Short mmCIF file of C-alpha atoms in Angstrom, two decimals:
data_model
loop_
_atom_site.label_atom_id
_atom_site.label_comp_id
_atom_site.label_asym_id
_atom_site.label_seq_id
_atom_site.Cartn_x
_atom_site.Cartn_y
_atom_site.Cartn_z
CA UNK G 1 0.00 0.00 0.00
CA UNK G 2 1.22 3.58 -0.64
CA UNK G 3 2.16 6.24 1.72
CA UNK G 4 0.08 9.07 2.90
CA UNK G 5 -0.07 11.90 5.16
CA UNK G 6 -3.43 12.40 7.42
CA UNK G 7 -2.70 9.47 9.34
CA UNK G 8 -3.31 10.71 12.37
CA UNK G 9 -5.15 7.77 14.03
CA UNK G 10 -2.48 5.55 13.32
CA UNK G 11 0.15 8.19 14.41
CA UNK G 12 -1.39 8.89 18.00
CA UNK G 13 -1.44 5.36 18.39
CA UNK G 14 2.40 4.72 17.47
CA UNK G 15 3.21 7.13 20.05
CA UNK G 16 0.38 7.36 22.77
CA UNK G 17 -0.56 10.68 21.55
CA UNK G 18 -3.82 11.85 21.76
CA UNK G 19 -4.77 11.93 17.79
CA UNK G 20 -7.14 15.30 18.38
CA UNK G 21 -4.16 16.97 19.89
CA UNK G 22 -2.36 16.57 16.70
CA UNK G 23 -1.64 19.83 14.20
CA UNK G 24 -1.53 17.78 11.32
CA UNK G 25 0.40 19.26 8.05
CA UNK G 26 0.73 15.52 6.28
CA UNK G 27 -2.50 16.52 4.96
CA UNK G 28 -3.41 19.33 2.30
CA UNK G 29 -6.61 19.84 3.33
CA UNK G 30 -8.44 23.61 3.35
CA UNK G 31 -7.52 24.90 6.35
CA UNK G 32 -10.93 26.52 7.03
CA UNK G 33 -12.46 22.97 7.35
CA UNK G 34 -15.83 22.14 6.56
CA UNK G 35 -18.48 25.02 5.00
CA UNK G 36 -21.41 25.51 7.58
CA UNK G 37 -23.92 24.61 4.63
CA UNK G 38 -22.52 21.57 3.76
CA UNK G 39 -22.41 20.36 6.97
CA UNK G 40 -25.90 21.02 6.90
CA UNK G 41 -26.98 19.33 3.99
CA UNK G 42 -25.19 15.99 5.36
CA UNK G 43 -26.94 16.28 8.65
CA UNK G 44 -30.40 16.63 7.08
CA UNK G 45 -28.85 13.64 4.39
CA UNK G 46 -29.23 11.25 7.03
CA UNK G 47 -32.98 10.83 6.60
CA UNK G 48 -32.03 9.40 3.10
CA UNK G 49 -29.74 6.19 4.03
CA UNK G 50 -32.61 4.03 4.49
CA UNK G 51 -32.66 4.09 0.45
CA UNK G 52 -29.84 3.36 -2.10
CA UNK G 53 -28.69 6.32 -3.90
CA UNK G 54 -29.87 7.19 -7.50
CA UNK G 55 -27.46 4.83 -9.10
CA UNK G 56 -27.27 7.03 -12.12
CA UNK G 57 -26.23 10.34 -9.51
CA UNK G 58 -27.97 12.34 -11.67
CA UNK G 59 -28.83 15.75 -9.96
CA UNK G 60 -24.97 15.17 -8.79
CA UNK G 61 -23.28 14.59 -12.12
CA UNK G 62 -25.69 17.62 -13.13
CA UNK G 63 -24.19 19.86 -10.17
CA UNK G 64 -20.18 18.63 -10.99
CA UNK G 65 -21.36 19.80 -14.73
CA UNK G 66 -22.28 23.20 -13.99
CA UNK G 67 -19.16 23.53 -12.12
CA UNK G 68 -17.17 22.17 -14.58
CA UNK G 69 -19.45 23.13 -17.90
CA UNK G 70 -18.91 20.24 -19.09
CA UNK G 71 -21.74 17.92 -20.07
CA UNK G 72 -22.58 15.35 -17.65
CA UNK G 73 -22.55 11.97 -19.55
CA UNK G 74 -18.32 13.33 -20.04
CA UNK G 75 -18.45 12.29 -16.53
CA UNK G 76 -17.30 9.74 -14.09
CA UNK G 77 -17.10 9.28 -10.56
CA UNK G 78 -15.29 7.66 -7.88
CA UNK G 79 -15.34 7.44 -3.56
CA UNK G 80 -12.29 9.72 -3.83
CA UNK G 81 -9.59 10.73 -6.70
CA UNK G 82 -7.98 7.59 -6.02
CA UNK G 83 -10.72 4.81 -7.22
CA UNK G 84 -11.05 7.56 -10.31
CA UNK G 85 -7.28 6.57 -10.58
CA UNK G 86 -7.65 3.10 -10.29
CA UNK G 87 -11.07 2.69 -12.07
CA UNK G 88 -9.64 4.62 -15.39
CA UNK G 89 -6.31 2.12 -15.31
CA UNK G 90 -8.36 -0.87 -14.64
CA UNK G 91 -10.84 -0.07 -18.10
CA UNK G 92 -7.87 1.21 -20.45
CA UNK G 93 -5.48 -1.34 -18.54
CA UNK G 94 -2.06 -0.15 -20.43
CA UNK G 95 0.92 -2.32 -20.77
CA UNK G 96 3.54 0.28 -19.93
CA UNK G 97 3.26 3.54 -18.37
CA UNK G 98 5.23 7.08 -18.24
CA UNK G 99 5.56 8.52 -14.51
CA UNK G 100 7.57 11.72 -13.71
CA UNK G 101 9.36 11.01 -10.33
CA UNK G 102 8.74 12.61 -7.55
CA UNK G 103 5.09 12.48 -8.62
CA UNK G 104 1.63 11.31 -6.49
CA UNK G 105 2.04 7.74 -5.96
CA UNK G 106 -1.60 6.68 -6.53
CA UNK G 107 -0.58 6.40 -10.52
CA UNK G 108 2.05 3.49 -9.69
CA UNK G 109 0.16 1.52 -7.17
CA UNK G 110 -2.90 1.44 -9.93
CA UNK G 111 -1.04 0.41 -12.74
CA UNK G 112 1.08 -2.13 -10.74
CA UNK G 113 -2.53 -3.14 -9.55
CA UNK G 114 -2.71 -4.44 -13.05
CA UNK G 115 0.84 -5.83 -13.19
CA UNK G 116 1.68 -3.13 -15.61
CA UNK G 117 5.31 -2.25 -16.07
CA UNK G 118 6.06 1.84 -15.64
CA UNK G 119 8.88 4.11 -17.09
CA UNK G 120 9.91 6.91 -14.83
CA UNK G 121 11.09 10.01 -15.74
CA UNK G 122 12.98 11.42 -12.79
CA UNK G 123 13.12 15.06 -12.53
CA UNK G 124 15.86 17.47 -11.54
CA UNK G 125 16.03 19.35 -8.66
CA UNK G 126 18.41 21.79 -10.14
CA UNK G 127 15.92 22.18 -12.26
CA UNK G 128 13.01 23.11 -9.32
CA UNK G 129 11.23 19.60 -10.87
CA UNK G 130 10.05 20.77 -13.81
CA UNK G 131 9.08 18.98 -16.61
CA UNK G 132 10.56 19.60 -20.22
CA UNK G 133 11.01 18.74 -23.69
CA UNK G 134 12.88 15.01 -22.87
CA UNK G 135 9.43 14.23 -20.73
CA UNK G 136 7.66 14.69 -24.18
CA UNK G 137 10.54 12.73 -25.85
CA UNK G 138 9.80 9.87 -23.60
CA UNK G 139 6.51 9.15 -25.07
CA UNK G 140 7.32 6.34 -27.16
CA UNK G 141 5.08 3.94 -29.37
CA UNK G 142 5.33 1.31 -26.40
CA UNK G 143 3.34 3.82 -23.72
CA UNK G 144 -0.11 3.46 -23.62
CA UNK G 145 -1.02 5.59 -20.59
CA UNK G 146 0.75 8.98 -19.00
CA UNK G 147 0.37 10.49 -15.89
CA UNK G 148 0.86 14.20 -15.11
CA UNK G 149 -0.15 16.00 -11.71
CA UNK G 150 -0.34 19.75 -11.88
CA UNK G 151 0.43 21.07 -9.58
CA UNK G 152 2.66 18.03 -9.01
CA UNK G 153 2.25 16.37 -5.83
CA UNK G 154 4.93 16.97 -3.91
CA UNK G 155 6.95 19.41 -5.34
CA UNK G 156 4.22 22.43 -6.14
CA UNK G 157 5.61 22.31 -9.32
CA UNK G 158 2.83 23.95 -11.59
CA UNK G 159 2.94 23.40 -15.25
CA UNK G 160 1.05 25.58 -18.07
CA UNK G 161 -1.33 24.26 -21.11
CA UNK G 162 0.98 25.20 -23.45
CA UNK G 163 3.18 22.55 -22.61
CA UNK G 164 1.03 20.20 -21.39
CA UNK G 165 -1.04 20.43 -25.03
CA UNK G 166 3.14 19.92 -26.87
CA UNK G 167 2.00 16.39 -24.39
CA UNK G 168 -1.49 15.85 -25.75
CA UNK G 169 0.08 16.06 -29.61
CA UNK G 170 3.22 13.86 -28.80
CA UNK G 171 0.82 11.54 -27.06
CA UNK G 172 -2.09 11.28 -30.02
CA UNK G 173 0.95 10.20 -32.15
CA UNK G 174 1.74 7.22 -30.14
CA UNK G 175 -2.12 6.42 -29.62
CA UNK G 176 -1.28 7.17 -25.96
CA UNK G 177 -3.76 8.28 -23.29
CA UNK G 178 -3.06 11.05 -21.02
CA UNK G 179 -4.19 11.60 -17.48
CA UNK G 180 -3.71 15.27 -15.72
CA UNK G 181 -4.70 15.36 -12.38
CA UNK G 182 -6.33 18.66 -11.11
CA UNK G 183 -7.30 17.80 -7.87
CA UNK G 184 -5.21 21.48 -6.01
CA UNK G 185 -5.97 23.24 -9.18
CA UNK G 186 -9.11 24.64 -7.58
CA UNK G 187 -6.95 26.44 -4.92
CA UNK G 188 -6.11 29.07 -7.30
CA UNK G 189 -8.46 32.12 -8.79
CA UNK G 190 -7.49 32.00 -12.13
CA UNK G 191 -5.87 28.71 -12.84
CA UNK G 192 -7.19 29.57 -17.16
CA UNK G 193 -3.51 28.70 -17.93
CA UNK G 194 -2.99 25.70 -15.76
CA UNK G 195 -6.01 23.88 -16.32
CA UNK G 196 -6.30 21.46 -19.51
CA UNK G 197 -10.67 21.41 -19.87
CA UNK G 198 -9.95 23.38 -22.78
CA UNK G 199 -7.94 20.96 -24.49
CA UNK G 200 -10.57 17.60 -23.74
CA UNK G 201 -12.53 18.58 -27.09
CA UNK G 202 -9.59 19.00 -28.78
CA UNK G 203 -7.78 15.71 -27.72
CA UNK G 204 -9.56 12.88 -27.10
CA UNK G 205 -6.67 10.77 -25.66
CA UNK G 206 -7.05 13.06 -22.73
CA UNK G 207 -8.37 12.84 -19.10
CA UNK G 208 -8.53 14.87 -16.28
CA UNK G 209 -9.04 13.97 -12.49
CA UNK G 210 -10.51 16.27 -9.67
CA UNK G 211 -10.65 15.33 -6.22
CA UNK G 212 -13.60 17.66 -4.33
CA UNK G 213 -12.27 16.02 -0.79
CA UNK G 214 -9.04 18.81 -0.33
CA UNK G 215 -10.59 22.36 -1.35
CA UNK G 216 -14.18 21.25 0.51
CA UNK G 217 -12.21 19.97 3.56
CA UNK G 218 -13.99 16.43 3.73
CA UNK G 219 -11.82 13.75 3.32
CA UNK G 220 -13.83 11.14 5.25
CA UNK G 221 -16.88 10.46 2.70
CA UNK G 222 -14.40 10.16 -0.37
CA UNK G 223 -15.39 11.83 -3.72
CA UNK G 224 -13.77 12.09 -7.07
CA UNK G 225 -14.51 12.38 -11.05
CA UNK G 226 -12.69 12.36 -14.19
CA UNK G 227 -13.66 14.21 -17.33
CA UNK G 228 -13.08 12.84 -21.00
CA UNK G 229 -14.98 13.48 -24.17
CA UNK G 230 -14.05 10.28 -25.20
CA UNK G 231 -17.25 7.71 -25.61
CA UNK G 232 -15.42 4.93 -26.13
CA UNK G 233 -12.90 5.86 -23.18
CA UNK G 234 -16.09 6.96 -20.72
CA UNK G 235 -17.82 2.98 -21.94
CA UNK G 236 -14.32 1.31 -21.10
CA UNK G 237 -14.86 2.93 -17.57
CA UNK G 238 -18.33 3.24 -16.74
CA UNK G 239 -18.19 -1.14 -17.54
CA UNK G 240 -16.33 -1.14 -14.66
CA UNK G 241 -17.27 1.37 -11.87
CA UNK G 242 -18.42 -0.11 -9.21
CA UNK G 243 -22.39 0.53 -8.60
CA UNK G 244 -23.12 2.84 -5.64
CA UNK G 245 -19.62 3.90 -5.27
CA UNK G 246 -20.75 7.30 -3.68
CA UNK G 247 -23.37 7.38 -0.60
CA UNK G 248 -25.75 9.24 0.03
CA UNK G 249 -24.19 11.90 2.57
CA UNK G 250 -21.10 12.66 -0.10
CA UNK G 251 -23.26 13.17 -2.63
CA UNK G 252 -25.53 15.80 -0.85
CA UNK G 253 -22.71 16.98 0.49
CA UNK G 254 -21.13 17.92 -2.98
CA UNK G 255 -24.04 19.39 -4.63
CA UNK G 256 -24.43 21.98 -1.51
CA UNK G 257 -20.73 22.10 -1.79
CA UNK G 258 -20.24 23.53 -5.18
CA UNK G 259 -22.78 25.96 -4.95
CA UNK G 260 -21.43 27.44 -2.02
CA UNK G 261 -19.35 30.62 -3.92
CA UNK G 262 -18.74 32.36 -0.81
CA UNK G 263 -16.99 29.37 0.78
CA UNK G 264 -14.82 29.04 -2.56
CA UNK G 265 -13.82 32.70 -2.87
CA UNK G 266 -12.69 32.81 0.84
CA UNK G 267 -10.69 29.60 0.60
CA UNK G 268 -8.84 30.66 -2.04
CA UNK G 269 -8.26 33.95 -0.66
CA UNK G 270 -7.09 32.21 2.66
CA UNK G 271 -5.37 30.00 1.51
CA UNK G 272 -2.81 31.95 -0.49
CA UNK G 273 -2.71 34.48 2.15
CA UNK G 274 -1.27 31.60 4.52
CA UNK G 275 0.83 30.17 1.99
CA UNK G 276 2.66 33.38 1.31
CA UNK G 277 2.67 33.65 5.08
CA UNK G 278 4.40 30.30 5.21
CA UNK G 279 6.22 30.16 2.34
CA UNK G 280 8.09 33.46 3.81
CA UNK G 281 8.75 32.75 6.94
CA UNK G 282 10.35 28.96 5.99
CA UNK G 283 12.72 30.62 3.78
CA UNK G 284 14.21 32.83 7.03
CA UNK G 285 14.85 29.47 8.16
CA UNK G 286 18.41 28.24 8.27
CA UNK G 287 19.59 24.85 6.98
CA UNK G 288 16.20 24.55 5.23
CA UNK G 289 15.92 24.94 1.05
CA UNK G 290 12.47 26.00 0.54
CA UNK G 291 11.01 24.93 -3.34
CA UNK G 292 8.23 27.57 -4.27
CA UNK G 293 4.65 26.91 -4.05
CA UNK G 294 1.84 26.72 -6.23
CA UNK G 295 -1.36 25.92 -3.89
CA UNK G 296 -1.54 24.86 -0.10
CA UNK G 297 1.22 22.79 0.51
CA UNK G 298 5.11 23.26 0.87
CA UNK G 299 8.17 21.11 0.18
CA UNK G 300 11.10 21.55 1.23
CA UNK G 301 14.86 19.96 2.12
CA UNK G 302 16.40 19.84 4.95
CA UNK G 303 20.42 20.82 4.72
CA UNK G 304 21.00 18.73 8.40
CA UNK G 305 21.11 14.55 8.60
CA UNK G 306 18.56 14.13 10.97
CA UNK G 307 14.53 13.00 11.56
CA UNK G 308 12.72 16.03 11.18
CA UNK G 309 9.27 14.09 11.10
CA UNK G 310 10.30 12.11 14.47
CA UNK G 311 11.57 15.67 16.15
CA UNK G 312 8.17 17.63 15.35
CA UNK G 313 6.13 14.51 16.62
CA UNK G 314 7.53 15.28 20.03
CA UNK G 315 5.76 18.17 19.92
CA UNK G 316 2.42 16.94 18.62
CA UNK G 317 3.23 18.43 14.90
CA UNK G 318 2.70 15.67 12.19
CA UNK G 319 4.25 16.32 8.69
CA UNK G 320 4.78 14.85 5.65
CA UNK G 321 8.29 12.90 4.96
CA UNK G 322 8.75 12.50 1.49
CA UNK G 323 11.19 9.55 1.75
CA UNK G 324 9.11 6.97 0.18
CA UNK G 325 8.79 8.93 -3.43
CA UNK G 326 10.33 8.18 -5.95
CA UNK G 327 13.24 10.48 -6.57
CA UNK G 328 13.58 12.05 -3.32
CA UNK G 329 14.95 10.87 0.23
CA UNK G 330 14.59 11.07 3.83
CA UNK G 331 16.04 15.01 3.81
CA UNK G 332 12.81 16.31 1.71
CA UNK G 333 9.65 17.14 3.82
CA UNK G 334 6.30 18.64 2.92
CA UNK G 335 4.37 20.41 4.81
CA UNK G 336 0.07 21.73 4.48
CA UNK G 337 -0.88 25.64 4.68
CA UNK G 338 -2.61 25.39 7.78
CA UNK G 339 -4.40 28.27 9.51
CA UNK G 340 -1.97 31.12 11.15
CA UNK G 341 -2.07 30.14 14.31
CA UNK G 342 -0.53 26.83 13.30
CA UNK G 343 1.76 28.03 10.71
CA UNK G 344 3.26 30.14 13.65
CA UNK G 345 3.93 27.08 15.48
CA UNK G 346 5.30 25.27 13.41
CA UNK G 347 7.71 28.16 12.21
CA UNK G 348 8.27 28.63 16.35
CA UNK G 349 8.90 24.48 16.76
CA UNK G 350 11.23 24.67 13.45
CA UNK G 351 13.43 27.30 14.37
CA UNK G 352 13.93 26.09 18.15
CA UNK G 353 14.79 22.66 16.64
CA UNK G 354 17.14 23.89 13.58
CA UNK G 355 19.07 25.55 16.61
CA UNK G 356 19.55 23.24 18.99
CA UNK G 357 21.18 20.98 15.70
#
């Protein structure tokens, strides 16, 4: 199984920690936590679990299309961006796969779900982890499926249409499909240039996945979807999603949730207020290299040989090691943009550490 932050529970219990007086930055979740009116609508949701949800999710495919303007049958969904992940490998089930590295780990563990084989691309830190041209170069005739997060998961790395369409042509050449996850895109205001919904009419070898659990705060009832204008892609996947996948209370939950403009606009206004908050005050950090963010989380590398993870633990601070992606080691860390109180404290817990070393 892969490695992910928000494991909380299972942290407390490692080290007899009470798990609700963890600050927990493993997780990029919105740091003002769940919208008043869509905790709401999954209260008054409840009533409805004595019946199976419409297993066509109609009025919520309808809602995700308004917010996406994008018709509704160019739809899929899963319980979270990572079954969207899984389901999409599991119908186009590709022999060999392209995988920048450092990248989200979800796209290895679903195609080696399939015993696919995978071709990594490592990126350069010298070079901030950027992709370039060679990325597009390693699109051969034998790769049937790419994977590209943007932002990239963990880096921040954000990459623009532009290239990612010089992708989409390369890719339509060697009949190969192309999955861009967007799941942070949603953290910035005008993210025109970032995303690729532009592009799906265009290229039909094309994907894109969305998580709704990070921006909306709600990462315990598990919602995703993927958008293609591909029919014979969308048939491949909807053979294989699993009926009922969403329940009731995510589902009501989401359709409140993406009407709710004034919860949107202040997120994203928070949110890059606390990341430029953050951002800043890690880079007057010694023995730290800070990598510059896109959305609301943070990597960075730590110039000292020690267990930054293990030292913060001590004092009930959970972060992200990045150890276990491919490409980086034990000295790279990532950290959430949490609210301001708990960015202070874990600027205040960083610098007392970093000086005692």
């Amino acid at each position: 199984m892969a490695i992910h932050g928000g494991n909380i529970e299972e942290i407390g219990r490692k080290y007899k920690i009470n798990s609700k007086e963890i600050i927990d930055f493993s997780a990029n979740i919105n740091p003002l936590g769940l919208s008043k009116s869509v905790k709401k609508a999954m209260i008054e949701a409840i009533d409805k679990v004595e019946r199976y949800p419409d297993i066509t999710y109609y009025d919520l495919k309808n809602s995700i299309s308004n917010f996406e303007n994008i018709s509704s049958e160019n739809i899929s969904l899963g319980n979270g961006a990572a079954e969207v992940i899984f389901n999409i490998v599991r119908a186009i089930r590709p022999k060999k796969a392209l995988l920048p590295a450092p990248t989200f780990s979800e796209y290895e563990e679903a195609v080696l779900s399939i015993d696919g084989d995978i071709a990594y691309y490592n990126l350069k830190e010298e070079n901030n982890f950027k992709l370039d041209n060679k990325f597009i170069e390693a699109i051969k005739d034998d790769i049937d499926i790419v994977f590209i997060c943007n932002p990239n998961n963990p880096t921040g790395f954000l990459t623009d249409n532009k290239f990612i369409e010089k992708v989409l042509n390369r890719a339509l050449k060697t009949n190969t499909v192309v999955v861009i996850d967007e799941s942070f895109l949603d953290f910035i205001k005008e993210n025109n240039m970032y995303s690729s919904k532009e592009l799906l009419k265009k290229y039909k070898n094309t994907i894109i996945v969305k998580s709704l659990t990070k921006f909306f705060a709600i990462p315990g009832i598990r919602i995703g979807y993927g958008l293609c204008e591909n029919r014979e892609i969308n048939e491949k996947i909807n053979k294989i999603v699993v009926p009922w996948s969403i329940n009731i209370i995510a589902a009501e939950a989401i359709i409140t949730a993406l009407e709710d403009k004034k919860y949107i606009d202040e997120s994203i206004i928070n949110v890059n207020e606390e990341k430029i908050y953050l951002y800043s005050a890690l880079k007057k950090i010694s023995n730290i290299k800070v990598f510059n963010p896109s959305v609301n989380f943070i990597m960075f590398k730590l110039l000292d040989n020690f267990d930054l993870k293990e030292e913060l633990i001590k004092k009930k601070i959970l972060i992200r090691s990045c150890n276990n992606y491919i490409g980086l080691n034990n000295s790279f860390y990532r950290v959430a943009v949490r609210t301001r109180k708990e960015n202070e404290k874990l600027i205040s817990e960083l610098q007392k550490i970093l000086f005692d070393k």
